JSON list of C-alpha atoms in Angstrom, two decimals:
[
{"chain": "V", "resi": 378, "resn": "MET", "atom": "CA", "xyz": [32.61, 4.11, 37.66]},
{"chain": "V", "resi": 379, "resn": "GLN", "atom": "CA", "xyz": [30.41, 1.35, 36.26]},
{"chain": "V", "resi": 380, "resn": "LEU", "atom": "CA", "xyz": [32.45, -0.78, 33.89]},
{"chain": "V", "resi": 381, "resn": "ILE", "atom": "CA", "xyz": [30.81, -2.65, 31.01]},
{"chain": "V", "resi": 382, "resn": "ARG", "atom": "CA", "xyz": [32.24, -6.03, 30.05]},
{"chain": "V", "resi": 383, "resn": "GLN", "atom": "CA", "xyz": [32.94, -6.12, 26.33]},
{"chain": "V", "resi": 384, "resn": "ASN", "atom": "CA", "xyz": [33.00, -9.92, 26.36]},
{"chain": "V", "resi": 385, "resn": "PRO", "atom": "CA", "xyz": [29.92, -11.61, 27.84]},
{"chain": "V", "resi": 386, "resn": "ASP", "atom": "CA", "xyz": [31.94, -14.70, 28.72]},
{"chain": "V", "resi": 387, "resn": "PHE", "atom": "CA", "xyz": [33.23, -14.13, 32.25]},
{"chain": "V", "resi": 388, "resn": "PHE", "atom": "CA", "xyz": [35.93, -16.76, 31.75]},
{"chain": "V", "resi": 389, "resn": "ALA", "atom": "CA", "xyz": [37.46, -14.62, 28.98]},
{"chain": "V", "resi": 390, "resn": "TYR", "atom": "CA", "xyz": [38.78, -12.47, 31.82]},
{"chain": "V", "resi": 391, "resn": "LEU", "atom": "CA", "xyz": [40.83, -15.43, 33.00]},
{"chain": "V", "resi": 392, "resn": "ALA", "atom": "CA", "xyz": [42.09, -16.52, 29.57]},
{"chain": "V", "resi": 393, "resn": "SER", "atom": "CA", "xyz": [45.56, -16.36, 28.06]},
{"chain": "V", "resi": 394, "resn": "ASP", "atom": "CA", "xyz": [46.26, -14.79, 24.67]},
{"chain": "V", "resi": 395, "resn": "GLU", "atom": "CA", "xyz": [49.22, -13.50, 22.68]},
{"chain": "V", "resi": 396, "resn": "ALA", "atom": "CA", "xyz": [49.59, -10.36, 24.80]},
{"chain": "V", "resi": 397, "resn": "ILE", "atom": "CA", "xyz": [48.37, -11.67, 28.15]},
{"chain": "V", "resi": 398, "resn": "ASP", "atom": "CA", "xyz": [50.42, -14.85, 27.99]},
{"chain": "V", "resi": 399, "resn": "HIS", "atom": "CA", "xyz": [50.01, -15.94, 31.59]},
{"chain": "V", "resi": 400, "resn": "TRP", "atom": "CA", "xyz": [50.96, -19.54, 30.84]},
{"chain": "V", "resi": 401, "resn": "HIS", "atom": "CA", "xyz": [54.49, -18.40, 29.96]},
{"chain": "V", "resi": 402, "resn": "PRO", "atom": "CA", "xyz": [57.00, -19.85, 32.47]},
{"chain": "V", "resi": 403, "resn": "LEU", "atom": "CA", "xyz": [58.31, -16.41, 33.45]},
{"chain": "V", "resi": 404, "resn": "VAL", "atom": "CA", "xyz": [54.81, -15.15, 34.23]},
{"chain": "V", "resi": 405, "resn": "GLN", "atom": "CA", "xyz": [54.04, -18.32, 36.16]},
{"chain": "V", "resi": 406, "resn": "ASP", "atom": "CA", "xyz": [57.29, -18.17, 38.13]},
{"chain": "V", "resi": 407, "resn": "THR", "atom": "CA", "xyz": [56.77, -14.50, 38.99]},
{"chain": "V", "resi": 408, "resn": "ALA", "atom": "CA", "xyz": [53.19, -15.16, 40.06]},
{"chain": "V", "resi": 409, "resn": "ASP", "atom": "CA", "xyz": [54.22, -18.12, 42.21]},
{"chain": "V", "resi": 410, "resn": "SER", "atom": "CA", "xyz": [56.96, -16.08, 43.90]},
{"chain": "V", "resi": 411, "resn": "LEU", "atom": "CA", "xyz": [54.52, -13.30, 44.72]},
{"chain": "V", "resi": 412, "resn": "TRP", "atom": "CA", "xyz": [51.88, -15.74, 45.98]},
{"chain": "V", "resi": 413, "resn": "VAL", "atom": "CA", "xyz": [54.32, -17.37, 48.40]},
{"chain": "V", "resi": 414, "resn": "THR", "atom": "CA", "xyz": [54.82, -14.03, 50.13]},
{"chain": "V", "resi": 415, "resn": "THR", "atom": "CA", "xyz": [51.07, -13.32, 50.38]},
{"chain": "V", "resi": 416, "resn": "GLY", "atom": "CA", "xyz": [48.78, -16.35, 50.47]},
{"chain": "V", "resi": 417, "resn": "ASP", "atom": "CA", "xyz": [45.36, -14.84, 49.83]},
{"chain": "V", "resi": 418, "resn": "ALA", "atom": "CA", "xyz": [43.79, -13.21, 46.79]},
{"chain": "V", "resi": 419, "resn": "TYR", "atom": "CA", "xyz": [43.58, -9.66, 48.15]},
{"chain": "V", "resi": 420, "resn": "SER", "atom": "CA", "xyz": [47.18, -9.57, 49.40]},
{"chain": "V", "resi": 421, "resn": "TYR", "atom": "CA", "xyz": [48.41, -11.19, 46.20]},
{"chain": "V", "resi": 422, "resn": "ALA", "atom": "CA", "xyz": [46.57, -8.67, 44.02]},
{"chain": "V", "resi": 423, "resn": "GLU", "atom": "CA", "xyz": [48.12, -5.81, 45.99]},
{"chain": "V", "resi": 424, "resn": "ALA", "atom": "CA", "xyz": [51.60, -7.36, 45.75]},
{"chain": "V", "resi": 425, "resn": "ALA", "atom": "CA", "xyz": [51.24, -7.95, 42.01]},
{"chain": "V", "resi": 426, "resn": "PHE", "atom": "CA", "xyz": [50.06, -4.37, 41.49]},
{"chain": "V", "resi": 427, "resn": "GLU", "atom": "CA", "xyz": [52.97, -2.91, 43.44]},
{"chain": "V", "resi": 428, "resn": "TYR", "atom": "CA", "xyz": [55.42, -5.24, 41.70]},
{"chain": "V", "resi": 429, "resn": "VAL", "atom": "CA", "xyz": [54.41, -4.01, 38.25]},
{"chain": "V", "resi": 430, "resn": "ARG", "atom": "CA", "xyz": [53.99, -0.40, 39.34]},
{"chain": "V", "resi": 431, "resn": "ASP", "atom": "CA", "xyz": [57.29, -0.11, 41.19]},
{"chain": "V", "resi": 432, "resn": "THR", "atom": "CA", "xyz": [59.81, -2.58, 39.72]},
{"chain": "V", "resi": 433, "resn": "ILE", "atom": "CA", "xyz": [59.12, -2.17, 36.00]},
{"chain": "V", "resi": 434, "resn": "PRO", "atom": "CA", "xyz": [59.91, 1.40, 34.97]},
{"chain": "V", "resi": 435, "resn": "HIS", "atom": "CA", "xyz": [57.59, 3.15, 32.55]},
{"chain": "V", "resi": 436, "resn": "SER", "atom": "CA", "xyz": [59.74, 3.56, 29.46]},
{"chain": "V", "resi": 437, "resn": "ALA", "atom": "CA", "xyz": [58.89, 7.25, 29.09]},
{"chain": "V", "resi": 438, "resn": "ASP", "atom": "CA", "xyz": [60.24, 7.84, 32.60]},
{"chain": "V", "resi": 439, "resn": "SER", "atom": "CA", "xyz": [63.35, 5.72, 32.12]},
{"chain": "V", "resi": 440, "resn": "GLY", "atom": "CA", "xyz": [64.05, 6.85, 28.54]},
{"chain": "V", "resi": 441, "resn": "ASP", "atom": "CA", "xyz": [64.06, 3.27, 27.27]},
{"chain": "V", "resi": 442, "resn": "PRO", "atom": "CA", "xyz": [63.31, 3.29, 23.51]},
{"chain": "V", "resi": 443, "resn": "ARG", "atom": "CA", "xyz": [62.25, -0.37, 23.36]},
{"chain": "V", "resi": 444, "resn": "VAL", "atom": "CA", "xyz": [58.64, -1.37, 22.81]},
{"chain": "V", "resi": 445, "resn": "SER", "atom": "CA", "xyz": [57.29, -4.39, 24.67]},
{"chain": "V", "resi": 446, "resn": "TRP", "atom": "CA", "xyz": [53.71, -5.62, 24.55]},
{"chain": "V", "resi": 447, "resn": "ARG", "atom": "CA", "xyz": [53.59, -9.27, 25.65]},
{"chain": "V", "resi": 448, "resn": "ALA", "atom": "CA", "xyz": [53.28, -9.69, 29.40]},
{"chain": "V", "resi": 449, "resn": "SER", "atom": "CA", "xyz": [56.22, -12.08, 29.47]},
{"chain": "V", "resi": 450, "resn": "ASP", "atom": "CA", "xyz": [58.39, -9.62, 27.52]},
{"chain": "V", "resi": 451, "resn": "VAL", "atom": "CA", "xyz": [57.47, -6.81, 29.90]},
{"chain": "V", "resi": 452, "resn": "LEU", "atom": "CA", "xyz": [58.59, -8.92, 32.84]},
{"chain": "V", "resi": 453, "resn": "GLU", "atom": "CA", "xyz": [61.77, -10.02, 31.08]},
{"chain": "V", "resi": 454, "resn": "THR", "atom": "CA", "xyz": [62.90, -6.63, 29.73]},
{"chain": "V", "resi": 455, "resn": "ARG", "atom": "CA", "xyz": [61.54, -4.71, 32.74]},
{"chain": "V", "resi": 456, "resn": "ASN", "atom": "CA", "xyz": [60.25, -2.07, 30.40]},
{"chain": "V", "resi": 457, "resn": "GLY", "atom": "CA", "xyz": [56.98, -0.85, 28.95]},
{"chain": "V", "resi": 458, "resn": "ILE", "atom": "CA", "xyz": [54.49, 1.97, 28.60]},
{"chain": "V", "resi": 459, "resn": "CYS", "atom": "CA", "xyz": [51.14, 1.98, 30.41]},
{"chain": "V", "resi": 460, "resn": "HIS", "atom": "CA", "xyz": [49.53, -0.51, 28.04]},
{"chain": "V", "resi": 461, "resn": "ALA", "atom": "CA", "xyz": [52.37, -3.00, 28.27]},
{"chain": "V", "resi": 462, "resn": "LYS", "atom": "CA", "xyz": [52.51, -2.77, 32.07]},
{"chain": "V", "resi": 463, "resn": "SER", "atom": "CA", "xyz": [48.76, -3.31, 32.18]},
{"chain": "V", "resi": 464, "resn": "HIS", "atom": "CA", "xyz": [49.16, -6.48, 30.10]},
{"chain": "V", "resi": 465, "resn": "ALA", "atom": "CA", "xyz": [51.74, -7.71, 32.60]},
{"chain": "V", "resi": 466, "resn": "LEU", "atom": "CA", "xyz": [49.56, -7.01, 35.63]},
{"chain": "V", "resi": 467, "resn": "VAL", "atom": "CA", "xyz": [46.50, -8.66, 34.09]},
{"chain": "V", "resi": 468, "resn": "ALA", "atom": "CA", "xyz": [48.62, -11.72, 33.28]},
{"chain": "V", "resi": 469, "resn": "LEU", "atom": "CA", "xyz": [49.93, -11.97, 36.85]},
{"chain": "V", "resi": 470, "resn": "LEU", "atom": "CA", "xyz": [46.41, -11.66, 38.26]},
{"chain": "V", "resi": 471, "resn": "ARG", "atom": "CA", "xyz": [44.95, -14.26, 35.92]},
{"chain": "V", "resi": 472, "resn": "ALA", "atom": "CA", "xyz": [47.84, -16.60, 36.64]},
{"chain": "V", "resi": 473, "resn": "GLN", "atom": "CA", "xyz": [46.47, -16.93, 40.17]},
{"chain": "V", "resi": 474, "resn": "GLY", "atom": "CA", "xyz": [42.82, -17.15, 39.17]},
{"chain": "V", "resi": 475, "resn": "ILE", "atom": "CA", "xyz": [41.87, -13.50, 39.69]},
{"chain": "V", "resi": 476, "resn": "PRO", "atom": "CA", "xyz": [39.61, -12.18, 36.90]},
{"chain": "V", "resi": 477, "resn": "ALA", "atom": "CA", "xyz": [41.08, -9.06, 35.33]},
{"chain": "V", "resi": 478, "resn": "GLY", "atom": "CA", "xyz": [40.65, -6.97, 32.21]},
{"chain": "V", "resi": 479, "resn": "LEU", "atom": "CA", "xyz": [41.90, -3.89, 30.42]},
{"chain": "V", "resi": 480, "resn": "CYS", "atom": "CA", "xyz": [40.30, -0.46, 30.39]},
{"chain": "V", "resi": 481, "resn": "TYR", "atom": "CA", "xyz": [41.22, 2.88, 28.92]},
{"chain": "V", "resi": 482, "resn": "GLN", "atom": "CA", "xyz": [41.16, 6.64, 29.35]},
{"chain": "V", "resi": 483, "resn": "ARG", "atom": "CA", "xyz": [41.56, 9.51, 26.92]},
{"chain": "V", "resi": 484, "resn": "LEU", "atom": "CA", "xyz": [44.14, 11.94, 28.34]},
{"chain": "V", "resi": 485, "resn": "THR", "atom": "CA", "xyz": [45.69, 15.18, 27.14]},
{"chain": "V", "resi": 486, "resn": "ASP", "atom": "CA", "xyz": [48.40, 17.65, 28.03]},
{"chain": "V", "resi": 487, "resn": "ASP", "atom": "CA", "xyz": [47.57, 20.36, 30.54]},
{"chain": "V", "resi": 488, "resn": "ASP", "atom": "CA", "xyz": [46.35, 22.64, 27.73]},
{"chain": "V", "resi": 489, "resn": "GLY", "atom": "CA", "xyz": [44.11, 19.98, 26.17]},
{"chain": "V", "resi": 490, "resn": "ALA", "atom": "CA", "xyz": [46.52, 19.27, 23.33]},
{"chain": "V", "resi": 491, "resn": "ASN", "atom": "CA", "xyz": [48.09, 15.95, 22.25]},
{"chain": "V", "resi": 492, "resn": "PRO", "atom": "CA", "xyz": [45.30, 13.53, 23.22]},
{"chain": "V", "resi": 493, "resn": "LEU", "atom": "CA", "xyz": [46.31, 9.92, 23.74]},
{"chain": "V", "resi": 494, "resn": "VAL", "atom": "CA", "xyz": [44.65, 6.70, 24.90]},
{"chain": "V", "resi": 495, "resn": "HIS", "atom": "CA", "xyz": [46.00, 5.59, 28.27]},
{"chain": "V", "resi": 496, "resn": "GLY", "atom": "CA", "xyz": [45.76, 2.01, 29.52]},
{"chain": "V", "resi": 497, "resn": "LEU", "atom": "CA", "xyz": [44.94, 0.66, 32.97]},
{"chain": "V", "resi": 498, "resn": "ILE", "atom": "CA", "xyz": [43.28, -2.45, 34.41]},
{"chain": "V", "resi": 499, "resn": "ALA", "atom": "CA", "xyz": [40.34, -3.62, 36.47]},
{"chain": "V", "resi": 500, "resn": "LEU", "atom": "CA", "xyz": [40.10, -6.71, 38.67]},
{"chain": "V", "resi": 501, "resn": "ARG", "atom": "CA", "xyz": [37.39, -8.56, 40.49]},
{"chain": "V", "resi": 502, "resn": "LEU", "atom": "CA", "xyz": [38.42, -10.62, 43.48]},
{"chain": "V", "resi": 503, "resn": "PRO", "atom": "CA", "xyz": [37.01, -14.16, 43.59]},
{"chain": "V", "resi": 504, "resn": "GLY", "atom": "CA", "xyz": [33.66, -13.97, 45.35]},
{"chain": "V", "resi": 505, "resn": "GLY", "atom": "CA", "xyz": [33.50, -10.22, 44.87]},
{"chain": "V", "resi": 506, "resn": "ASP", "atom": "CA", "xyz": [30.63, -8.36, 43.26]},
{"chain": "V", "resi": 507, "resn": "ARG", "atom": "CA", "xyz": [32.40, -5.42, 41.60]},
{"chain": "V", "resi": 508, "resn": "TRP", "atom": "CA", "xyz": [35.27, -4.52, 39.31]},
{"chain": "V", "resi": 509, "resn": "SER", "atom": "CA", "xyz": [37.88, -2.09, 40.64]},
{"chain": "V", "resi": 510, "resn": "ARG", "atom": "CA", "xyz": [40.18, -0.04, 38.44]},
{"chain": "V", "resi": 511, "resn": "LEU", "atom": "CA", "xyz": [43.91, 0.17, 39.17]},
{"chain": "V", "resi": 512, "resn": "ASP", "atom": "CA", "xyz": [46.69, 1.94, 37.30]},
{"chain": "V", "resi": 513, "resn": "PRO", "atom": "CA", "xyz": [50.14, 0.25, 37.34]},
{"chain": "V", "resi": 514, "resn": "ARG", "atom": "CA", "xyz": [51.73, 2.95, 35.15]},
{"chain": "V", "resi": 515, "resn": "GLY", "atom": "CA", "xyz": [54.33, 3.85, 37.79]},
{"chain": "V", "resi": 516, "resn": "ASN", "atom": "CA", "xyz": [54.46, 6.82, 40.11]},
{"chain": "V", "resi": 517, "resn": "LYS", "atom": "CA", "xyz": [56.54, 9.98, 39.71]},
{"chain": "V", "resi": 518, "resn": "PRO", "atom": "CA", "xyz": [56.21, 13.57, 40.92]},
{"chain": "V", "resi": 519, "resn": "GLY", "atom": "CA", "xyz": [52.56, 14.49, 40.42]},
{"chain": "V", "resi": 520, "resn": "VAL", "atom": "CA", "xyz": [51.46, 10.86, 39.93]},
{"chain": "V", "resi": 521, "resn": "ASP", "atom": "CA", "xyz": [50.46, 8.79, 42.96]},
{"chain": "V", "resi": 522, "resn": "ALA", "atom": "CA", "xyz": [48.45, 5.71, 42.00]},
{"chain": "V", "resi": 523, "resn": "ARG", "atom": "CA", "xyz": [47.62, 3.35, 44.86]},
{"chain": "V", "resi": 524, "resn": "PHE", "atom": "CA", "xyz": [46.06, -0.06, 45.42]},
{"chain": "V", "resi": 525, "resn": "ASP", "atom": "CA", "xyz": [42.56, 0.64, 46.66]},
{"chain": "V", "resi": 526, "resn": "LEU", "atom": "CA", "xyz": [39.57, -1.51, 45.75]},
{"chain": "V", "resi": 527, "resn": "ALA", "atom": "CA", "xyz": [37.05, 0.72, 47.54]},
{"chain": "V", "resi": 528, "resn": "GLU", "atom": "CA", "xyz": [38.02, 4.18, 46.27]},
{"chain": "V", "resi": 529, "resn": "GLU", "atom": "CA", "xyz": [39.90, 4.78, 43.03]},
{"chain": "V", "resi": 530, "resn": "ARG", "atom": "CA", "xyz": [43.45, 6.08, 43.42]},
{"chain": "V", "resi": 531, "resn": "LEU", "atom": "CA", "xyz": [44.41, 6.34, 39.77]},
{"chain": "V", "resi": 532, "resn": "ALA", "atom": "CA", "xyz": [47.45, 7.93, 38.19]},
{"chain": "V", "resi": 533, "resn": "PHE", "atom": "CA", "xyz": [45.30, 10.33, 36.15]},
{"chain": "V", "resi": 534, "resn": "PRO", "atom": "CA", "xyz": [41.79, 11.28, 37.27]},
{"chain": "V", "resi": 535, "resn": "VAL", "atom": "CA", "xyz": [40.21, 12.68, 34.11]},
{"chain": "V", "resi": 536, "resn": "ARG", "atom": "CA", "xyz": [39.70, 16.38, 33.46]},
{"chain": "V", "resi": 537, "resn": "PRO", "atom": "CA", "xyz": [36.51, 16.70, 31.39]},
{"chain": "V", "resi": 538, "resn": "GLU", "atom": "CA", "xyz": [37.11, 20.39, 30.77]},
{"chain": "V", "resi": 539, "resn": "LEU", "atom": "CA", "xyz": [40.17, 19.39, 28.70]},
{"chain": "V", "resi": 540, "resn": "GLY", "atom": "CA", "xyz": [38.34, 16.71, 26.74]},
{"chain": "V", "resi": 541, "resn": "GLU", "atom": "CA", "xyz": [39.63, 13.85, 28.89]},
{"chain": "V", "resi": 542, "resn": "ALA", "atom": "CA", "xyz": [37.37, 10.91, 29.54]},
{"chain": "V", "resi": 543, "resn": "ASP", "atom": "CA", "xyz": [37.06, 7.45, 31.05]},
{"chain": "V", "resi": 544, "resn": "TYR", "atom": "CA", "xyz": [35.97, 4.70, 28.68]},
{"chain": "V", "resi": 545, "resn": "PRO", "atom": "CA", "xyz": [33.58, 2.35, 30.51]},
{"chain": "V", "resi": 546, "resn": "GLY", "atom": "CA", "xyz": [34.46, -0.68, 28.40]},
{"chain": "V", "resi": 547, "resn": "LEU", "atom": "CA", "xyz": [36.24, -3.56, 30.14]},
{"chain": "V", "resi": 548, "resn": "TYR", "atom": "CA", "xyz": [38.18, -5.62, 27.62]},
{"chain": "V", "resi": 549, "resn": "ALA", "atom": "CA", "xyz": [39.29, -9.22, 27.99]},
{"chain": "V", "resi": 550, "resn": "ALA", "atom": "CA", "xyz": [42.00, -8.69, 25.36]},
{"chain": "V", "resi": 551, "resn": "PRO", "atom": "CA", "xyz": [43.86, -5.53, 24.34]},
{"chain": "V", "resi": 552, "resn": "HIS", "atom": "CA", "xyz": [41.89, -3.13, 22.18]},
{"chain": "V", "resi": 553, "resn": "PRO", "atom": "CA", "xyz": [42.84, -3.85, 18.54]},
{"chain": "V", "resi": 554, "resn": "ALA", "atom": "CA", "xyz": [43.94, -0.26, 17.84]},
{"chain": "V", "resi": 555, "resn": "VAL", "atom": "CA", "xyz": [46.24, -0.24, 20.87]},
{"chain": "V", "resi": 556, "resn": "LEU", "atom": "CA", "xyz": [47.69, -3.66, 20.12]},
{"chain": "V", "resi": 557, "resn": "ALA", "atom": "CA", "xyz": [48.32, -2.73, 16.47]},
{"chain": "V", "resi": 558, "resn": "ALA", "atom": "CA", "xyz": [50.26, 0.35, 17.55]},
{"chain": "V", "resi": 559, "resn": "LEU", "atom": "CA", "xyz": [52.38, -1.63, 20.00]},
{"chain": "V", "resi": 560, "resn": "ARG", "atom": "CA", "xyz": [53.11, -4.45, 17.56]},
{"chain": "V", "resi": 561, "resn": "GLY", "atom": "CA", "xyz": [53.82, -2.15, 14.62]},
{"chain": "V", "resi": 562, "resn": "SER", "atom": "CA", "xyz": [56.27, 0.24, 16.25]},
{"chain": "V", "resi": 563, "resn": "ALA", "atom": "CA", "xyz": [60.02, -0.20, 16.03]},
{"chain": "V", "resi": 564, "resn": "ASP", "atom": "CA", "xyz": [60.70, 2.12, 18.97]},
{"chain": "V", "resi": 565, "resn": "ARG", "atom": "CA", "xyz": [58.90, 4.30, 21.48]},
{"chain": "V", "resi": 566, "resn": "GLN", "atom": "CA", "xyz": [59.18, 7.41, 19.31]},
{"chain": "V", "resi": 567, "resn": "GLU", "atom": "CA", "xyz": [57.26, 5.66, 16.55]},
{"chain": "V", "resi": 568, "resn": "LEU", "atom": "CA", "xyz": [54.82, 4.27, 19.11]},
{"chain": "V", "resi": 569, "resn": "TRP", "atom": "CA", "xyz": [53.82, 7.76, 20.25]},
{"chain": "V", "resi": 570, "resn": "ARG", "atom": "CA", "xyz": [52.88, 8.54, 16.64]},
{"chain": "V", "resi": 571, "resn": "ARG", "atom": "CA", "xyz": [50.89, 5.32, 16.23]},
{"chain": "V", "resi": 572, "resn": "LEU", "atom": "CA", "xyz": [48.93, 5.19, 19.48]},
{"chain": "V", "resi": 573, "resn": "PRO", "atom": "CA", "xyz": [45.27, 6.11, 19.00]},
{"chain": "V", "resi": 574, "resn": "THR", "atom": "CA", "xyz": [44.08, 9.50, 20.23]},
{"chain": "V", "resi": 575, "resn": "ALA", "atom": "CA", "xyz": [40.63, 8.04, 20.96]},
{"chain": "V", "resi": 576, "resn": "LEU", "atom": "CA", "xyz": [38.90, 4.67, 20.80]},
{"chain": "V", "resi": 577, "resn": "GLN", "atom": "CA", "xyz": [36.68, 4.74, 17.75]},
{"chain": "V", "resi": 578, "resn": "GLY", "atom": "CA", "xyz": [33.18, 3.48, 18.39]},
{"chain": "V", "resi": 579, "resn": "ALA", "atom": "CA", "xyz": [33.65, 3.44, 22.16]},
{"chain": "V", "resi": 580, "resn": "SER", "atom": "CA", "xyz": [31.48, 5.68, 24.30]},
{"chain": "V", "resi": 581, "resn": "ALA", "atom": "CA", "xyz": [33.28, 7.77, 26.90]},
{"chain": "V", "resi": 582, "resn": "ALA", "atom": "CA", "xyz": [32.02, 8.41, 30.41]},
{"chain": "V", "resi": 583, "resn": "VAL", "atom": "CA", "xyz": [33.27, 11.64, 31.94]},
{"chain": "V", "resi": 584, "resn": "LYS", "atom": "CA", "xyz": [33.20, 12.21, 35.66]},
{"chain": "V", "resi": 585, "resn": "PRO", "atom": "CA", "xyz": [34.32, 14.93, 38.05]},
{"chain": "V", "resi": 586, "resn": "ARG", "atom": "CA", "xyz": [38.06, 15.06, 38.64]},
{"chain": "V", "resi": 587, "resn": "ASP", "atom": "CA", "xyz": [37.84, 14.02, 42.29]},
{"chain": "V", "resi": 588, "resn": "ALA", "atom": "CA", "xyz": [35.15, 11.35, 42.00]},
{"chain": "V", "resi": 589, "resn": "GLY", "atom": "CA", "xyz": [35.78, 7.93, 43.51]},
{"chain": "V", "resi": 590, "resn": "ALA", "atom": "CA", "xyz": [34.91, 4.45, 42.25]}
]
């Protein structure tokens, strides 16, 4: 899908902030370790994606009640929901000079109930001309997200018939409503109550369930 940068400053998608703290020593060390095993931007991006997807369990899958939201905390505690893991992946990408941002979906249960905003990322390789969405949530039965910059292989292709939607906005920093929920929750149970069910003021782009990038 066509993503729309919410910040006109391209360099904002390389910046560090309180959630995407890519100048933190742990983020830097992790990025350097991954770069040594790859050596080029494409291979590094794939390695960083798989590192966050596979070695940091999604806290709903692991049952971990803790709430992390800073990229460095996600890497240290090895825990986080989709939004937190997205912060970590964006930080690792930016640490090696790869522009990356945050994007969102509105998802529901299989009957259309319990809507929730889901977080994922998009990156643009240096010299590239397009943004590609990736979902580092973590795979499980029924979820098979892959690294593919040509054709989207997301964890959750949207189901418009259930009210699900892709938001086309590409954010340089976490959406304020999402960040407020993460920062204000004492545990994951409270976080589920606080997470927004939609992004107010953001247009949603729906697409067929099997559509590619």
